[in-house]
Amino acid sequence: MAEIAALTALIEPECRALGFALVRVKLFGGADDATLQVMAERPDTRQLTIDDCTALSHRLSDLLDREDPIEHAYRLEVSSPGIDRPLTRPADYADWAGHEARVSLAEKRDGRKQFKGVLAGIEGEAVLIDDAHGVRHTLPLAAIEDAKLLLTDRLIAATAPLSTDGAEEFETALAGASPTDPITEDED
C-alpha cells in the first residue's frame, strides 16, 4: 500500500496551486475496495464549493494517472472537511480552541486512549484538552492517532454558512438519475 507521507507530498502542491490548504490524505479499504480520501479547504472560508471539489478532483486525477503512486485500483474522494472536521494540523488545535473534540491516541496514556472535552489550544508539541470533570490533559501531538471536532450548537454558530453554489445543479442531476445509478433513496 502507498505511503501516506509520499502521497501527501505529491498532493499538497496541487492543492496549494489552486489556493487550497490540504487538511488530510487518507487511504483506506483493501486492495479490492480502496479509497483515497483528500480533504482540503479554502483558508478564508474553511470549506470547498462543489466547483472547488471538481477542479481539485480533475487536477489530482491527472496527476495520479501520470505518477501512478498506488499499485492497485482505488476511488478518489475529494471533499471539504465539513463542520465536525478532523483535526490534523497543529494549527487546528489552536484555531478551534474552545470547541469540543474527541481525541484518540495510538497508545494508552493515563490508562486510556480516548479523550473528550473542550480544546484548550496547543502548547509546544502538545494538545491541551479539558474534560467534563475540569481536568486538563496534555496530549503529545505525536501520540494522536485521530482527532475531530464534535458537532455542537456552539460549533454551528462559529462556522461560516456552507456555500450552496452548484447545489441546484447537483439536485437536478440526481433527480434525472436512472434506477441503475449507484445513488438510491431509502423507501419506507
mmCIF file with all atom_site columns, C-alpha atoms in Angstrom:
data_model
loop_
_atom_site.group_PDB
_atom_site.id
_atom_site.type_symbol
_atom_site.label_atom_id
_atom_site.label_alt_id
_atom_site.label_comp_id
_atom_site.label_asym_id
_atom_site.label_entity_id
_atom_site.label_seq_id
_atom_site.pdbx_PDB_ins_code
_atom_site.Cartn_x
_atom_site.Cartn_y
_atom_site.Cartn_z
_atom_site.occupancy
_atom_site.B_iso_or_equiv
_atom_site.pdbx_formal_charge
_atom_site.auth_seq_id
_atom_site.auth_comp_id
_atom_site.auth_asym_id
_atom_site.auth_atom_id
_atom_site.pdbx_PDB_model_num
ATOM 1   C CA . MET A 1 1   ? 0.000   0.000  0.000   1.00 0.00 ? 1   MET A CA 1
ATOM 2   C CA . ALA A 1 2   ? 1.195   3.521  -0.798  1.00 0.00 ? 2   ALA A CA 1
ATOM 3   C CA . GLU A 1 3   ? 2.812   5.577  1.953   1.00 0.00 ? 3   GLU A CA 1
ATOM 4   C CA . ILE A 1 4   ? 0.656   8.482  3.153   1.00 0.00 ? 4   ILE A CA 1
ATOM 5   C CA . ALA A 1 5   ? 3.643   10.828 3.527   1.00 0.00 ? 5   ALA A CA 1
ATOM 6   C CA . ALA A 1 6   ? 4.603   10.257 -0.123  1.00 0.00 ? 6   ALA A CA 1
ATOM 7   C CA . LEU A 1 7   ? 1.005   10.748 -1.282  1.00 0.00 ? 7   LEU A CA 1
ATOM 8   C CA . THR A 1 8   ? 0.733   13.923 0.790   1.00 0.00 ? 8   THR A CA 1
ATOM 9   C CA . ALA A 1 9   ? 3.971   15.278 -0.713  1.00 0.00 ? 9   ALA A CA 1
ATOM 10  C CA . LEU A 1 10  ? 2.537   14.622 -4.181  1.00 0.00 ? 10  LEU A CA 1
ATOM 11  C CA . ILE A 1 11  ? -0.937  16.058 -3.484  1.00 0.00 ? 11  ILE A CA 1
ATOM 12  C CA . GLU A 1 12  ? -0.182  19.117 -1.333  1.00 0.00 ? 12  GLU A CA 1
ATOM 13  C CA . PRO A 1 13  ? 1.443   21.249 -4.083  1.00 0.00 ? 13  PRO A CA 1
ATOM 14  C CA . GLU A 1 14  ? -1.595  20.650 -6.306  1.00 0.00 ? 14  GLU A CA 1
ATOM 15  C CA . CYS A 1 15  ? -3.894  21.882 -3.545  1.00 0.00 ? 15  CYS A CA 1
ATOM 16  C CA . ARG A 1 16  ? -1.753  24.976 -2.963  1.00 0.00 ? 16  ARG A CA 1
ATOM 17  C CA . ALA A 1 17  ? -1.693  25.707 -6.703  1.00 0.00 ? 17  ALA A CA 1
ATOM 18  C CA . LEU A 1 18  ? -5.476  26.076 -6.561  1.00 0.00 ? 18  LEU A CA 1
ATOM 19  C CA . GLY A 1 19  ? -5.307  28.220 -3.418  1.00 0.00 ? 19  GLY A CA 1
ATOM 20  C CA . PHE A 1 20  ? -6.431  25.438 -1.067  1.00 0.00 ? 20  PHE A CA 1
ATOM 21  C CA . ALA A 1 21  ? -4.929  24.129 2.165   1.00 0.00 ? 21  ALA A CA 1
ATOM 22  C CA . LEU A 1 22  ? -4.617  20.356 2.419   1.00 0.00 ? 22  LEU A CA 1
ATOM 23  C CA . VAL A 1 23  ? -6.386  19.038 5.525   1.00 0.00 ? 23  VAL A CA 1
ATOM 24  C CA . ARG A 1 24  ? -5.948  15.277 5.211   1.00 0.00 ? 24  ARG A CA 1
ATOM 25  C CA . VAL A 1 25  ? -4.859  12.480 2.896   1.00 0.00 ? 25  VAL A CA 1
ATOM 26  C CA . LYS A 1 26  ? -6.113  9.046  3.895   1.00 0.00 ? 26  LYS A CA 1
ATOM 27  C CA . LEU A 1 27  ? -6.039  5.712  2.066   1.00 0.00 ? 27  LEU A CA 1
ATOM 28  C CA . PHE A 1 28  ? -8.453  3.149  3.424   1.00 0.00 ? 28  PHE A CA 1
ATOM 29  C CA . GLY A 1 29  ? -10.100 -0.109 2.437   1.00 0.00 ? 29  GLY A CA 1
ATOM 30  C CA . GLY A 1 30  ? -8.475  -3.190 0.997   1.00 0.00 ? 30  GLY A CA 1
ATOM 31  C CA . ALA A 1 31  ? -6.764  -3.680 -2.358  1.00 0.00 ? 31  ALA A CA 1
ATOM 32  C CA . ASP A 1 32  ? -10.138 -4.664 -3.858  1.00 0.00 ? 32  ASP A CA 1
ATOM 33  C CA . ASP A 1 33  ? -12.069 -1.711 -2.424  1.00 0.00 ? 33  ASP A CA 1
ATOM 34  C CA . ALA A 1 34  ? -9.604  1.122  -1.743  1.00 0.00 ? 34  ALA A CA 1
ATOM 35  C CA . THR A 1 35  ? -10.471 4.812  -1.412  1.00 0.00 ? 35  THR A CA 1
ATOM 36  C CA . LEU A 1 36  ? -8.007  7.684  -1.497  1.00 0.00 ? 36  LEU A CA 1
ATOM 37  C CA . GLN A 1 37  ? -9.624  10.479 0.514   1.00 0.00 ? 37  GLN A CA 1
ATOM 38  C CA . VAL A 1 38  ? -8.349  14.025 0.062   1.00 0.00 ? 38  VAL A CA 1
ATOM 39  C CA . MET A 1 39  ? -9.781  16.774 2.263   1.00 0.00 ? 39  MET A CA 1
ATOM 40  C CA . ALA A 1 40  ? -8.925  20.375 1.517   1.00 0.00 ? 40  ALA A CA 1
ATOM 41  C CA . GLU A 1 41  ? -10.273 23.817 2.302   1.00 0.00 ? 41  GLU A CA 1
ATOM 42  C CA . ARG A 1 42  ? -10.061 27.421 1.274   1.00 0.00 ? 42  ARG A CA 1
ATOM 43  C CA . PRO A 1 43  ? -8.101  29.134 4.070   1.00 0.00 ? 43  PRO A CA 1
ATOM 44  C CA . ASP A 1 44  ? -10.547 32.053 4.198   1.00 0.00 ? 44  ASP A CA 1
ATOM 45  C CA . THR A 1 45  ? -13.779 30.014 4.407   1.00 0.00 ? 45  THR A CA 1
ATOM 46  C CA . ARG A 1 46  ? -12.562 26.614 5.696   1.00 0.00 ? 46  ARG A CA 1
ATOM 47  C CA . GLN A 1 47  ? -14.706 24.901 3.068   1.00 0.00 ? 47  GLN A CA 1
ATOM 48  C CA . LEU A 1 48  ? -14.759 23.986 -0.603  1.00 0.00 ? 48  LEU A CA 1
ATOM 49  C CA . THR A 1 49  ? -17.578 24.574 -3.056  1.00 0.00 ? 49  THR A CA 1
ATOM 50  C CA . ILE A 1 50  ? -18.738 21.855 -5.405  1.00 0.00 ? 50  ILE A CA 1
ATOM 51  C CA . ASP A 1 51  ? -16.801 23.611 -8.185  1.00 0.00 ? 51  ASP A CA 1
ATOM 52  C CA . ASP A 1 52  ? -13.667 23.633 -5.983  1.00 0.00 ? 52  ASP A CA 1
ATOM 53  C CA . CYS A 1 53  ? -14.014 19.887 -5.360  1.00 0.00 ? 53  CYS A CA 1
ATOM 54  C CA . THR A 1 54  ? -14.461 19.270 -9.072  1.00 0.00 ? 54  THR A CA 1
ATOM 55  C CA . ALA A 1 55  ? -11.401 21.337 -10.002 1.00 0.00 ? 55  ALA A CA 1
ATOM 56  C CA . LEU A 1 56  ? -9.216  19.629 -7.399  1.00 0.00 ? 56  LEU A CA 1
ATOM 57  C CA . SER A 1 57  ? -10.521 16.190 -8.319  1.00 0.00 ? 57  SER A CA 1
ATOM 58  C CA . HIS A 1 58  ? -9.684  16.703 -12.009 1.00 0.00 ? 58  HIS A CA 1
ATOM 59  C CA . ARG A 1 59  ? -6.253  18.079 -11.187 1.00 0.00 ? 59  ARG A CA 1
ATOM 60  C CA . LEU A 1 60  ? -5.465  15.189 -8.830  1.00 0.00 ? 60  LEU A CA 1
ATOM 61  C CA . SER A 1 61  ? -6.834  12.574 -11.224 1.00 0.00 ? 61  SER A CA 1
ATOM 62  C CA . ASP A 1 62  ? -4.465  13.790 -13.941 1.00 0.00 ? 62  ASP A CA 1
ATOM 63  C CA . LEU A 1 63  ? -1.519  13.827 -11.527 1.00 0.00 ? 63  LEU A CA 1
ATOM 64  C CA . LEU A 1 64  ? -2.269  10.405 -10.048 1.00 0.00 ? 64  LEU A CA 1
ATOM 65  C CA . ASP A 1 65  ? -2.712  8.893  -13.518 1.00 0.00 ? 65  ASP A CA 1
ATOM 66  C CA . ARG A 1 66  ? 0.717   10.246 -14.522 1.00 0.00 ? 66  ARG A CA 1
ATOM 67  C CA . GLU A 1 67  ? 2.574   9.351  -11.313 1.00 0.00 ? 67  GLU A CA 1
ATOM 68  C CA . ASP A 1 68  ? 0.688   6.097  -10.525 1.00 0.00 ? 68  ASP A CA 1
ATOM 69  C CA . PRO A 1 69  ? 1.712   6.028  -6.822  1.00 0.00 ? 69  PRO A CA 1
ATOM 70  C CA . ILE A 1 70  ? -0.845  3.380  -5.783  1.00 0.00 ? 70  ILE A CA 1
ATOM 71  C CA . GLU A 1 71  ? -0.287  -0.169 -7.009  1.00 0.00 ? 71  GLU A CA 1
ATOM 72  C CA . HIS A 1 72  ? -3.963  -1.190 -7.176  1.00 0.00 ? 72  HIS A CA 1
ATOM 73  C CA . ALA A 1 73  ? -7.296  0.279  -8.234  1.00 0.00 ? 73  ALA A CA 1
ATOM 74  C CA . TYR A 1 74  ? -8.879  2.871  -5.941  1.00 0.00 ? 74  TYR A CA 1
ATOM 75  C CA . ARG A 1 75  ? -11.559 5.540  -5.827  1.00 0.00 ? 75  ARG A CA 1
ATOM 76  C CA . LEU A 1 76  ? -10.556 9.178  -5.440  1.00 0.00 ? 76  LEU A CA 1
ATOM 77  C CA . GLU A 1 77  ? -12.731 11.098 -2.982  1.00 0.00 ? 77  GLU A CA 1
ATOM 78  C CA . VAL A 1 78  ? -12.214 14.863 -2.765  1.00 0.00 ? 78  VAL A CA 1
ATOM 79  C CA . SER A 1 79  ? -14.134 16.829 -0.156  1.00 0.00 ? 79  SER A CA 1
ATOM 80  C CA . SER A 1 80  ? -14.268 19.691 2.280   1.00 0.00 ? 80  SER A CA 1
ATOM 81  C CA . PRO A 1 81  ? -13.559 18.637 5.878   1.00 0.00 ? 81  PRO A CA 1
ATOM 82  C CA . GLY A 1 82  ? -17.100 19.522 6.972   1.00 0.00 ? 82  GLY A CA 1
ATOM 83  C CA . ILE A 1 83  ? -18.258 21.165 10.161  1.00 0.00 ? 83  ILE A CA 1
ATOM 84  C CA . ASP A 1 84  ? -17.265 18.306 12.505  1.00 0.00 ? 84  ASP A CA 1
ATOM 85  C CA . ARG A 1 85  ? -13.898 18.242 10.830  1.00 0.00 ? 85  ARG A CA 1
ATOM 86  C CA . PRO A 1 86  ? -10.851 16.137 11.567  1.00 0.00 ? 86  PRO A CA 1
ATOM 87  C CA . LEU A 1 87  ? -8.051  17.910 13.412  1.00 0.00 ? 87  LEU A CA 1
ATOM 88  C CA . THR A 1 88  ? -4.862  17.049 11.543  1.00 0.00 ? 88  THR A CA 1
ATOM 89  C CA . ARG A 1 89  ? -2.528  20.034 11.796  1.00 0.00 ? 89  ARG A CA 1
ATOM 90  C CA . PRO A 1 90  ? -1.086  21.702 14.899  1.00 0.00 ? 90  PRO A CA 1
ATOM 91  C CA . ALA A 1 91  ? -2.824  24.970 13.976  1.00 0.00 ? 91  ALA A CA 1
ATOM 92  C CA . ASP A 1 92  ? -6.212  23.198 14.002  1.00 0.00 ? 92  ASP A CA 1
ATOM 93  C CA . TYR A 1 93  ? -5.993  22.734 17.770  1.00 0.00 ? 93  TYR A CA 1
ATOM 94  C CA . ALA A 1 94  ? -5.289  26.431 18.321  1.00 0.00 ? 94  ALA A CA 1
ATOM 95  C CA . ASP A 1 95  ? -7.849  27.610 15.758  1.00 0.00 ? 95  ASP A CA 1
ATOM 96  C CA . TRP A 1 96  ? -10.631 25.514 17.279  1.00 0.00 ? 96  TRP A CA 1
ATOM 97  C CA . ALA A 1 97  ? -9.788  26.125 20.956  1.00 0.00 ? 97  ALA A CA 1
ATOM 98  C CA . GLY A 1 98  ? -12.988 26.467 22.968  1.00 0.00 ? 98  GLY A CA 1
ATOM 99  C CA . HIS A 1 99  ? -14.803 23.793 20.952  1.00 0.00 ? 99  HIS A CA 1
ATOM 100 C CA . GLU A 1 100 ? -15.500 20.199 21.915  1.00 0.00 ? 100 GLU A CA 1
ATOM 101 C CA . ALA A 1 101 ? -13.391 17.454 20.385  1.00 0.00 ? 101 ALA A CA 1
ATOM 102 C CA . ARG A 1 102 ? -12.668 13.746 20.636  1.00 0.00 ? 102 ARG A CA 1
ATOM 103 C CA . VAL A 1 103 ? -9.011  12.744 20.555  1.00 0.00 ? 103 VAL A CA 1
ATOM 104 C CA . SER A 1 104 ? -7.830  9.143  20.158  1.00 0.00 ? 104 SER A CA 1
ATOM 105 C CA . LEU A 1 105 ? -4.283  8.134  20.968  1.00 0.00 ? 105 LEU A CA 1
ATOM 106 C CA . ALA A 1 106 ? -2.289  5.339  19.365  1.00 0.00 ? 106 ALA A CA 1
ATOM 107 C CA . GLU A 1 107 ? -1.373  4.011  22.829  1.00 0.00 ? 107 GLU A CA 1
ATOM 108 C CA . LYS A 1 108 ? -2.870  4.456  26.285  1.00 0.00 ? 108 LYS A CA 1
ATOM 109 C CA . ARG A 1 109 ? -1.916  7.479  28.345  1.00 0.00 ? 109 ARG A CA 1
ATOM 110 C CA . ASP A 1 110 ? -3.140  7.873  31.911  1.00 0.00 ? 110 ASP A CA 1
ATOM 111 C CA . GLY A 1 111 ? -4.874  4.496  31.441  1.00 0.00 ? 111 GLY A CA 1
ATOM 112 C CA . ARG A 1 112 ? -6.942  5.500  28.407  1.00 0.00 ? 112 ARG A CA 1
ATOM 113 C CA . LYS A 1 113 ? -6.801  6.084  24.667  1.00 0.00 ? 113 LYS A CA 1
ATOM 114 C CA . GLN A 1 114 ? -9.895  8.286  24.227  1.00 0.00 ? 114 GLN A CA 1
ATOM 115 C CA . PHE A 1 115 ? -10.193 11.867 25.455  1.00 0.00 ? 115 PHE A CA 1
ATOM 116 C CA . LYS A 1 116 ? -13.276 14.020 25.002  1.00 0.00 ? 116 LYS A CA 1
ATOM 117 C CA . GLY A 1 117 ? -13.590 17.613 26.106  1.00 0.00 ? 117 GLY A CA 1
ATOM 118 C CA . VAL A 1 118 ? -13.048 21.242 25.222  1.00 0.00 ? 118 VAL A CA 1
ATOM 119 C CA . LEU A 1 119 ? -9.891  22.081 23.316  1.00 0.00 ? 119 LEU A CA 1
ATOM 120 C CA . ALA A 1 120 ? -7.700  24.468 25.265  1.00 0.00 ? 120 ALA A CA 1
ATOM 121 C CA . GLY A 1 121 ? -5.209  25.024 22.450  1.00 0.00 ? 121 GLY A CA 1
ATOM 122 C CA . ILE A 1 122 ? -1.718  23.794 21.819  1.00 0.00 ? 122 ILE A CA 1
ATOM 123 C CA . GLU A 1 123 ? 1.418   24.253 23.874  1.00 0.00 ? 123 GLU A CA 1
ATOM 124 C CA . GLY A 1 124 ? 4.655   23.399 22.097  1.00 0.00 ? 124 GLY A CA 1
ATOM 125 C CA . GLU A 1 125 ? 4.176   19.882 20.724  1.00 0.00 ? 125 GLU A CA 1
ATOM 126 C CA . ALA A 1 126 ? 1.186   19.033 22.940  1.00 0.00 ? 126 ALA A CA 1
ATOM 127 C CA . VAL A 1 127 ? -2.576  19.446 22.633  1.00 0.00 ? 127 VAL A CA 1
ATOM 128 C CA . LEU A 1 128 ? -4.471  20.670 25.684  1.00 0.00 ? 128 LEU A CA 1
ATOM 129 C CA . ILE A 1 129 ? -7.979  19.351 26.310  1.00 0.00 ? 129 ILE A CA 1
ATOM 130 C CA . ASP A 1 130 ? -10.218 19.928 29.343  1.00 0.00 ? 130 ASP A CA 1
ATOM 131 C CA . ASP A 1 131 ? -12.526 17.000 30.128  1.00 0.00 ? 131 ASP A CA 1
ATOM 132 C CA . ALA A 1 132 ? -16.044 17.177 31.623  1.00 0.00 ? 132 ALA A CA 1
ATOM 133 C CA . HIS A 1 133 ? -14.568 16.947 35.144  1.00 0.00 ? 133 HIS A CA 1
ATOM 134 C CA . GLY A 1 134 ? -12.400 20.033 34.627  1.00 0.00 ? 134 GLY A CA 1
ATOM 135 C CA . VAL A 1 135 ? -9.187  18.015 34.318  1.00 0.00 ? 135 VAL A CA 1
ATOM 136 C CA . ARG A 1 136 ? -6.733  19.359 31.763  1.00 0.00 ? 136 ARG A CA 1
ATOM 137 C CA . HIS A 1 137 ? -4.946  16.672 29.753  1.00 0.00 ? 137 HIS A CA 1
ATOM 138 C CA . THR A 1 138 ? -1.725  17.380 27.881  1.00 0.00 ? 138 THR A CA 1
ATOM 139 C CA . LEU A 1 139 ? -1.505  15.034 24.883  1.00 0.00 ? 139 LEU A CA 1
ATOM 140 C CA . PRO A 1 140 ? 1.622   14.861 22.722  1.00 0.00 ? 140 PRO A CA 1
ATOM 141 C CA . LEU A 1 141 ? 0.834   15.577 19.060  1.00 0.00 ? 141 LEU A CA 1
ATOM 142 C CA . ALA A 1 142 ? 2.962   12.600 18.035  1.00 0.00 ? 142 ALA A CA 1
ATOM 143 C CA . ALA A 1 143 ? 0.757   10.284 20.129  1.00 0.00 ? 143 ALA A CA 1
ATOM 144 C CA . ILE A 1 144 ? -2.521  11.360 18.486  1.00 0.00 ? 144 ILE A CA 1
ATOM 145 C CA . GLU A 1 145 ? -3.942  8.805  16.089  1.00 0.00 ? 145 GLU A CA 1
ATOM 146 C CA . ASP A 1 146 ? -7.202  10.570 15.288  1.00 0.00 ? 146 ASP A CA 1
ATOM 147 C CA . ALA A 1 147 ? -8.990  13.744 16.390  1.00 0.00 ? 147 ALA A CA 1
ATOM 148 C CA . LYS A 1 148 ? -12.126 15.555 15.315  1.00 0.00 ? 148 LYS A CA 1
ATOM 149 C CA . LEU A 1 149 ? -14.455 18.312 16.384  1.00 0.00 ? 149 LEU A CA 1
ATOM 150 C CA . LEU A 1 150 ? -17.800 17.310 17.836  1.00 0.00 ? 150 LEU A CA 1
ATOM 151 C CA . LEU A 1 151 ? -20.963 18.804 16.407  1.00 0.00 ? 151 LEU A CA 1
ATOM 152 C CA . THR A 1 152 ? -22.397 21.263 18.930  1.00 0.00 ? 152 THR A CA 1
ATOM 153 C CA . ASP A 1 153 ? -24.595 24.356 18.766  1.00 0.00 ? 153 ASP A CA 1
ATOM 154 C CA . ARG A 1 154 ? -21.513 26.448 19.607  1.00 0.00 ? 154 ARG A CA 1
ATOM 155 C CA . LEU A 1 155 ? -19.591 24.964 16.657  1.00 0.00 ? 155 LEU A CA 1
ATOM 156 C CA . ILE A 1 156 ? -22.514 25.541 14.302  1.00 0.00 ? 156 ILE A CA 1
ATOM 157 C CA . ALA A 1 157 ? -22.748 29.180 15.427  1.00 0.00 ? 157 ALA A CA 1
ATOM 158 C CA . ALA A 1 158 ? -18.991 29.669 14.927  1.00 0.00 ? 158 ALA A CA 1
ATOM 159 C CA . THR A 1 159 ? -18.868 28.147 11.463  1.00 0.00 ? 159 THR A CA 1
ATOM 160 C CA . ALA A 1 160 ? -19.415 30.210 8.336   1.00 0.00 ? 160 ALA A CA 1
ATOM 161 C CA . PRO A 1 161 ? -22.527 29.083 6.456   1.00 0.00 ? 161 PRO A CA 1
ATOM 162 C CA . LEU A 1 162 ? -21.716 26.491 3.835   1.00 0.00 ? 162 LEU A CA 1
ATOM 163 C CA . SER A 1 163 ? -21.910 27.634 0.263   1.00 0.00 ? 163 SER A CA 1
ATOM 164 C CA . THR A 1 164 ? -24.783 26.202 -1.733  1.00 0.00 ? 164 THR A CA 1
ATOM 165 C CA . ASP A 1 165 ? -23.260 27.208 -5.081  1.00 0.00 ? 165 ASP A CA 1
ATOM 166 C CA . GLY A 1 166 ? -23.880 24.371 -7.507  1.00 0.00 ? 166 GLY A CA 1
ATOM 167 C CA . ALA A 1 167 ? -26.327 22.524 -5.239  1.00 0.00 ? 167 ALA A CA 1
ATOM 168 C CA . GLU A 1 168 ? -29.310 23.111 -7.544  1.00 0.00 ? 168 GLU A CA 1
ATOM 169 C CA . GLU A 1 169 ? -27.448 21.598 -10.500 1.00 0.00 ? 169 GLU A CA 1
ATOM 170 C CA . PHE A 1 170 ? -26.423 18.626 -8.338  1.00 0.00 ? 170 PHE A CA 1
ATOM 171 C CA . GLU A 1 171 ? -30.029 18.053 -7.174  1.00 0.00 ? 171 GLU A CA 1
ATOM 172 C CA . THR A 1 172 ? -31.265 18.349 -10.756 1.00 0.00 ? 172 THR A CA 1
ATOM 173 C CA . ALA A 1 173 ? -28.719 15.761 -11.888 1.00 0.00 ? 173 ALA A CA 1
ATOM 174 C CA . LEU A 1 174 ? -29.791 13.411 -9.092  1.00 0.00 ? 174 LEU A CA 1
ATOM 175 C CA . ALA A 1 175 ? -33.458 13.833 -9.975  1.00 0.00 ? 175 ALA A CA 1
ATOM 176 C CA . GLY A 1 176 ? -32.687 12.706 -13.523 1.00 0.00 ? 176 GLY A CA 1
ATOM 177 C CA . ALA A 1 177 ? -30.617 9.687  -12.436 1.00 0.00 ? 177 ALA A CA 1
ATOM 178 C CA . SER A 1 178 ? -31.649 6.336  -13.814 1.00 0.00 ? 178 SER A CA 1
ATOM 179 C CA . PRO A 1 179 ? -32.648 3.451  -11.493 1.00 0.00 ? 179 PRO A CA 1
ATOM 180 C CA . THR A 1 180 ? -29.364 1.673  -12.232 1.00 0.00 ? 180 THR A CA 1
ATOM 181 C CA . ASP A 1 181 ? -27.262 4.580  -10.945 1.00 0.00 ? 181 ASP A CA 1
ATOM 182 C CA . PRO A 1 182 ? -25.480 3.871  -7.658  1.00 0.00 ? 182 PRO A CA 1
ATOM 183 C CA . ILE A 1 183 ? -27.264 6.655  -5.723  1.00 0.00 ? 183 ILE A CA 1
ATOM 184 C CA . THR A 1 184 ? -30.538 5.378  -4.293  1.00 0.00 ? 184 THR A CA 1
ATOM 185 C CA . GLU A 1 185 ? -33.203 6.704  -1.943  1.00 0.00 ? 185 GLU A CA 1
ATOM 186 C CA . ASP A 1 186 ? -34.486 4.787  1.080   1.00 0.00 ? 186 ASP A CA 1
ATOM 187 C CA . GLU A 1 187 ? -38.114 3.753  0.800   1.00 0.00 ? 187 GLU A CA 1
ATOM 188 C CA . ASP A 1 188 ? -40.258 3.416  3.924   1.00 0.00 ? 188 ASP A CA 1
#
